Short mmCIF file of C-alpha atoms in Angstrom, two decimals:
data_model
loop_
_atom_site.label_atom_id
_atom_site.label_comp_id
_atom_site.label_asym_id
_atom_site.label_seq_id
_atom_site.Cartn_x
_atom_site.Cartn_y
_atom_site.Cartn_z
CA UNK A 111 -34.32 8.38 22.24
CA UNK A 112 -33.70 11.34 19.92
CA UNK A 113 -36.75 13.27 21.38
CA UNK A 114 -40.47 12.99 21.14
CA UNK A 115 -42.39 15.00 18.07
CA UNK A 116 -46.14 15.22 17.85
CA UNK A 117 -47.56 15.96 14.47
CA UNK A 118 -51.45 17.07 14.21
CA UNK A 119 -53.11 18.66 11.50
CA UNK A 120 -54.48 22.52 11.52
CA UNK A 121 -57.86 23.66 10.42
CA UNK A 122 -56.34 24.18 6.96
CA UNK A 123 -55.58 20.13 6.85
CA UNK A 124 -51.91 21.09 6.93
CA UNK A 125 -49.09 19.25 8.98
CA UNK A 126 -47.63 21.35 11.87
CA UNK A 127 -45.38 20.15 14.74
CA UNK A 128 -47.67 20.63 18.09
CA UNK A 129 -44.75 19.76 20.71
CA UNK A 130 -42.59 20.29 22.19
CA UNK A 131 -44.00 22.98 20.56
CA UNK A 132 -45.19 24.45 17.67
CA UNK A 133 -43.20 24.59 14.28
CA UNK A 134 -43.14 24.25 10.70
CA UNK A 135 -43.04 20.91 9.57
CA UNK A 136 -41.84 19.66 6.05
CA UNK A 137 -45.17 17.95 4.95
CA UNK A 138 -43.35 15.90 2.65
CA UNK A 139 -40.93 14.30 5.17
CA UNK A 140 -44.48 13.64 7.24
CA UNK A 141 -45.98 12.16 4.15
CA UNK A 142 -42.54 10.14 3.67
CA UNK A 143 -43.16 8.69 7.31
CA UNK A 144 -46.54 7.85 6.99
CA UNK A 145 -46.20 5.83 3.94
CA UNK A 146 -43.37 3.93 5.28
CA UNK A 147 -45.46 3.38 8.32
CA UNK A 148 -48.51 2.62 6.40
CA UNK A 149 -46.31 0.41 3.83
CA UNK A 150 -45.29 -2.14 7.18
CA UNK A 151 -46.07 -5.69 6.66
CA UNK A 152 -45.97 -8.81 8.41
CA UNK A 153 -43.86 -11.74 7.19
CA UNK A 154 -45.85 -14.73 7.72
CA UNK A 155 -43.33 -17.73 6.34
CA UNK A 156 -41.19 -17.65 8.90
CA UNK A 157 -40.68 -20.99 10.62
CA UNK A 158 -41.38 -21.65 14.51
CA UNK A 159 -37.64 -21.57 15.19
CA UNK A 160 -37.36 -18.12 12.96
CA UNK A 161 -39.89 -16.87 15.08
CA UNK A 162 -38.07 -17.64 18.39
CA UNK A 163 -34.85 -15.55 16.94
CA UNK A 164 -37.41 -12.91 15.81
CA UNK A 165 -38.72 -12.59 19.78
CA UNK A 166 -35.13 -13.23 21.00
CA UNK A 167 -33.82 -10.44 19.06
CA UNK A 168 -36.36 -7.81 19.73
CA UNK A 169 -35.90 -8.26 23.21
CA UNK A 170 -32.59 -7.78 22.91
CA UNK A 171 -32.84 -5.34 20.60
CA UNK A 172 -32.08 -1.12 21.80
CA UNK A 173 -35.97 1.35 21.21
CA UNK A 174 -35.56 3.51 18.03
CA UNK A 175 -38.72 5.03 18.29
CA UNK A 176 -42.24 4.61 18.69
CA UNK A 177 -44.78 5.25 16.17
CA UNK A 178 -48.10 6.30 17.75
CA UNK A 179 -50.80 7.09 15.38
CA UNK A 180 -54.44 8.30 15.92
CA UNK A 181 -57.49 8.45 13.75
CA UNK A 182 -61.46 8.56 14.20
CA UNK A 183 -61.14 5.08 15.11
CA UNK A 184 -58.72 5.16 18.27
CA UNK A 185 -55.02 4.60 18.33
CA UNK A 186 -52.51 2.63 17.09
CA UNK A 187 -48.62 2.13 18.13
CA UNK A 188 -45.70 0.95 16.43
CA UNK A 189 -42.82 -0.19 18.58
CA UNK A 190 -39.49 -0.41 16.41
CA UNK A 191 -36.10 -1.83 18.04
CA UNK A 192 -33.00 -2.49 16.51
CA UNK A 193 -30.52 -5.50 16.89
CA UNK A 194 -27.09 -5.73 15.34
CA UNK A 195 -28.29 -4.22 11.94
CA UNK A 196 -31.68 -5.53 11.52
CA UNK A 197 -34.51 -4.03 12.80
CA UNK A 198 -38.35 -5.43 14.52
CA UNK A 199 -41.56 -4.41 15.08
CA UNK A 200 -44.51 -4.60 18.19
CA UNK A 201 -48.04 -3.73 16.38
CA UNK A 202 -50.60 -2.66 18.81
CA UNK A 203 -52.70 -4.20 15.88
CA UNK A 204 -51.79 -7.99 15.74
CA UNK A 205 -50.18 -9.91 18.14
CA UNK A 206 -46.26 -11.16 17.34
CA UNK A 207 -42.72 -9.35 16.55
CA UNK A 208 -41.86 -9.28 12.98
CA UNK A 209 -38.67 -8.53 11.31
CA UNK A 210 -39.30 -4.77 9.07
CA UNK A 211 -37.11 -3.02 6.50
CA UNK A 212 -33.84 -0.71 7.49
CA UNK A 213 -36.10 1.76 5.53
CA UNK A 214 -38.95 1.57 7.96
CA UNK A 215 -36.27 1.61 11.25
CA UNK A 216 -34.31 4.77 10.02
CA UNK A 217 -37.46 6.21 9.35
CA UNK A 218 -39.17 6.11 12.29
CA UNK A 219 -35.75 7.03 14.07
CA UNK A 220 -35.24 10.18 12.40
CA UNK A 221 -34.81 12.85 15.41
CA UNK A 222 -37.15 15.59 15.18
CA UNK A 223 -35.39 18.42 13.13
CA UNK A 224 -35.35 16.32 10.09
CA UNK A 225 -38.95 17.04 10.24
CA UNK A 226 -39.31 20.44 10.47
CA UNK A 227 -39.60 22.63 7.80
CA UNK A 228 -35.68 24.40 6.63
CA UNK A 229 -37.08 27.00 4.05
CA UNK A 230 -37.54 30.55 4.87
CA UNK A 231 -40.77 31.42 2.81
CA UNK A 232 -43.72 29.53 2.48
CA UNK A 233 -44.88 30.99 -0.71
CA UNK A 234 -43.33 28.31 -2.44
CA UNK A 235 -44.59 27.90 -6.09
CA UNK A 236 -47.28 30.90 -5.48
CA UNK A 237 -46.73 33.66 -7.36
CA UNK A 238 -46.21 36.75 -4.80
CA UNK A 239 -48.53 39.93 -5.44
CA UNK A 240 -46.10 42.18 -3.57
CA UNK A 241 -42.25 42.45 -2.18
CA UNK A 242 -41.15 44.37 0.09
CA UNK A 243 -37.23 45.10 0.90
CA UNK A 244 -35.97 46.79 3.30
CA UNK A 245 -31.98 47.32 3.87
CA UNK A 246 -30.72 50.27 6.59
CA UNK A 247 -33.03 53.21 5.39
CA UNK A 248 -33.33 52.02 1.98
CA UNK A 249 -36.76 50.55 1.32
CA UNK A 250 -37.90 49.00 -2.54
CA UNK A 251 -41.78 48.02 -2.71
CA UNK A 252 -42.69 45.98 -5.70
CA UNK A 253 -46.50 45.41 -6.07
CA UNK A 254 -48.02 43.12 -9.58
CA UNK A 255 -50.26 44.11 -11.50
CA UNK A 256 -51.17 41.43 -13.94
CA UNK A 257 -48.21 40.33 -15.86
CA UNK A 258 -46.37 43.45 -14.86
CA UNK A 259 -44.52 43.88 -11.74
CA UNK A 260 -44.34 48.23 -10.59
CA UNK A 261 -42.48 50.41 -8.62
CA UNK A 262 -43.81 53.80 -7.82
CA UNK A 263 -45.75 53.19 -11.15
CA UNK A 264 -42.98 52.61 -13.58
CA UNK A 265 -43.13 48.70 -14.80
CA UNK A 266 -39.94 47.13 -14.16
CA UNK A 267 -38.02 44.41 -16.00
CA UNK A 268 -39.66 40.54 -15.48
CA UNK A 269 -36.38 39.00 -15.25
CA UNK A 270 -34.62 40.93 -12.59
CA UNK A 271 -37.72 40.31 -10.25
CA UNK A 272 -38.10 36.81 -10.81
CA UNK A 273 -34.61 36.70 -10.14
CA UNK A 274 -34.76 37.85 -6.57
CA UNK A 275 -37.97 35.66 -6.42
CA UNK A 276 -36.24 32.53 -7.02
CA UNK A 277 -33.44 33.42 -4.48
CA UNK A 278 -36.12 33.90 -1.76
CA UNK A 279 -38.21 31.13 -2.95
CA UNK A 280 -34.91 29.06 -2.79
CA UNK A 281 -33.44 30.37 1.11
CA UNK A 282 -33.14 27.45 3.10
CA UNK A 283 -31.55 26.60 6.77
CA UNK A 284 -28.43 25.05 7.10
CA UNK A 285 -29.68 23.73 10.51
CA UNK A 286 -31.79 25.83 13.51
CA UNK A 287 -30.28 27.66 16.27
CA UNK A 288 -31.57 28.83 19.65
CA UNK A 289 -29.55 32.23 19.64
CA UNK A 290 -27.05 34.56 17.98
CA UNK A 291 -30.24 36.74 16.39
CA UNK A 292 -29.06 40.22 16.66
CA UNK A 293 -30.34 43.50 15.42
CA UNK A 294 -31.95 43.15 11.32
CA UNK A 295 -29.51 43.65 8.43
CA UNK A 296 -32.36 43.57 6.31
CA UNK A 297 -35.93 42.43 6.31
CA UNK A 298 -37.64 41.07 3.29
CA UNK A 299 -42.04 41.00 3.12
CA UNK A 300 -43.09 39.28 0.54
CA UNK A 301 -47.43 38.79 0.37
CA UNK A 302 -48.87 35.67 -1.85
CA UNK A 303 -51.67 33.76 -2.48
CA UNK A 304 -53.72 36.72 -3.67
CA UNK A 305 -53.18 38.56 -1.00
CA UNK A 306 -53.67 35.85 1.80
CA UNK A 307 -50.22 35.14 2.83
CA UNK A 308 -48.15 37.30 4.58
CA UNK A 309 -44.87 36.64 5.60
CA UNK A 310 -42.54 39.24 7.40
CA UNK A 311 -38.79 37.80 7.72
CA UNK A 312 -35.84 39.95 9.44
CA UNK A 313 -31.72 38.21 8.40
CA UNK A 314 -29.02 39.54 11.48
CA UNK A 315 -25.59 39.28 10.18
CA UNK A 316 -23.72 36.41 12.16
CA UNK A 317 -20.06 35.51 12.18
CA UNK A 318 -20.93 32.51 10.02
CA UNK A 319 -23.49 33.82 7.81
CA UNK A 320 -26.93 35.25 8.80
CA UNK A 321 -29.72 34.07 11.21
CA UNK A 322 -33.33 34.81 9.78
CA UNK A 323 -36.17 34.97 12.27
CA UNK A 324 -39.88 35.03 10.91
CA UNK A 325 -42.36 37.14 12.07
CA UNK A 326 -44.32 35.92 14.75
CA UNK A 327 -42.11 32.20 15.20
CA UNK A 328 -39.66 31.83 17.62
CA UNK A 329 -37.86 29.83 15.19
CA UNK A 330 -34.31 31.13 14.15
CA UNK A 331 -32.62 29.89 11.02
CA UNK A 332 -29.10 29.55 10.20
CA UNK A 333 -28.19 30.94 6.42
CA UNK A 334 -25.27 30.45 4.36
CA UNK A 335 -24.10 34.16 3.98
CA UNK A 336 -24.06 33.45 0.37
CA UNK A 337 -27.74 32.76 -0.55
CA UNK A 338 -28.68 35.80 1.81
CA UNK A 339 -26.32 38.16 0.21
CA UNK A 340 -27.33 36.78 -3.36
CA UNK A 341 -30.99 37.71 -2.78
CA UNK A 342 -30.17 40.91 -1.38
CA UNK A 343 -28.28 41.64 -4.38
CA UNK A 344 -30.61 40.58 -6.94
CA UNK A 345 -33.16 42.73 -5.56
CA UNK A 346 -30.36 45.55 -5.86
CA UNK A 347 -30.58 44.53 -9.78
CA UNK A 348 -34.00 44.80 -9.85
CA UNK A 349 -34.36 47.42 -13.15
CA UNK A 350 -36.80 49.25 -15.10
CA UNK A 351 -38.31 47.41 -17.99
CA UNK A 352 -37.01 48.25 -21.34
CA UNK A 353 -38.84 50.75 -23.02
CA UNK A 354 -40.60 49.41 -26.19
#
């Protein structure tokens, strides 16, 4: 009722959205659903007359969603309806309706954005080989070299970048929005995974905050003006290392 989502996996085994269409998922909240899904079992103790209340209640019972799962071996569904507070399950599997956990029910009726993916950067827990910022006609490139991040050739101080790294690293949306993305504030390009990620993202001052777009995704997020303007500032601080 919330919306359908389709989840399939890229050639890199990740977890993407496919439709309505494609976005960033949070793997973990996939991961989170599966299990749950995966977890479901059957109560077989209940009595004839249990049974009856079990049927009687799922058909009275209001859709929360529909799990529909496919594998190498065909597909599977998962009806799950709720009545009063207790929720039931339809297996495609096994024939009956069985009572499941509130877990498994507000699982399976999350609505779709709880699934996609809030944070800015993907670079995650991958150290970045070079930064890029870029605010009006100021520009600051910061490219590592070992141990030892450099700017035009001077080695600058450890802290100060990892600073601004952990602020970017950190950026998350405080929910998605369709519009309000005006012309860039700033734009921050920060390249990881030895060289193999890219990632290009532009922040437009809004009148509550900022809204970050990401090159190449449609997607725009909606930023605390805080945690934008506390990155931008630590990469302000960004200073040469101390001389030994």
């Amino acid at each position: 009722p919330k919306g359908d989502v389709v989840f399939g996996k890229n050639s890199q085994g990740n977890w993407q959205i496919t439709k309505p269409h494609p976005q960033r998922v949070d793997s973990f909240q996939v991961e989170e659903l599966l299990r749950k899904l995966g977890d479901a079992k059957m109560d077989l103790s209940a009595s004839a007359e249990d049974q009856k209340k079990t049927d009687s209640a799922f058909a009275a019972g209001s859709t929360v969603g529909t799990a529909i799962l496919t594998d190498p071996a065909g597909t599977q569904t998962l009806q799950v309806r709720k009545d009063k507070n207790d929720y039931y399950a339809r297996s495609s599997t096994v024939k009956g309706v069985y009572k499941v956990s509130s877990d498994l029910g507000q699982e399976v009726s999350k609505p779709p954005d709880d699934f996609r993916n809030k944070k800015v950067f993907d670079f995650g827990f991958s150290d970045p080989n070079k930064i890029e910022v870029q605010q009006g006609s100021a520009t600051e490139q910061l490219v590592r070299s070992g141990s030892d991040w450099k700017r035009d050739g001077k080695t600058m101080d450890a802290g100060t970048v990892q600073s601004f790294i952990d602020k970017a690293r950190d950026l998350a949306a405080t929910k998605f929005v369709t519009t309000g993305f005006t012309s860039p504030a700033a734009t921050v390009s920060i390249t990881s995974n030895d060289g193999k990620r890219f990632e290009k993202v532009e922040f437009a001052k809004a009148a509550d905050g900022y809204i970050a777009r990401r090159e190449n995704d449609p997607t725009l997020y909606q930023l605390d003006a805080k945690t934008v303007n506390d990155m931008l500032d630590a990469s302000k601080a960004i200073k040469p290392a101390a001389k030994k």
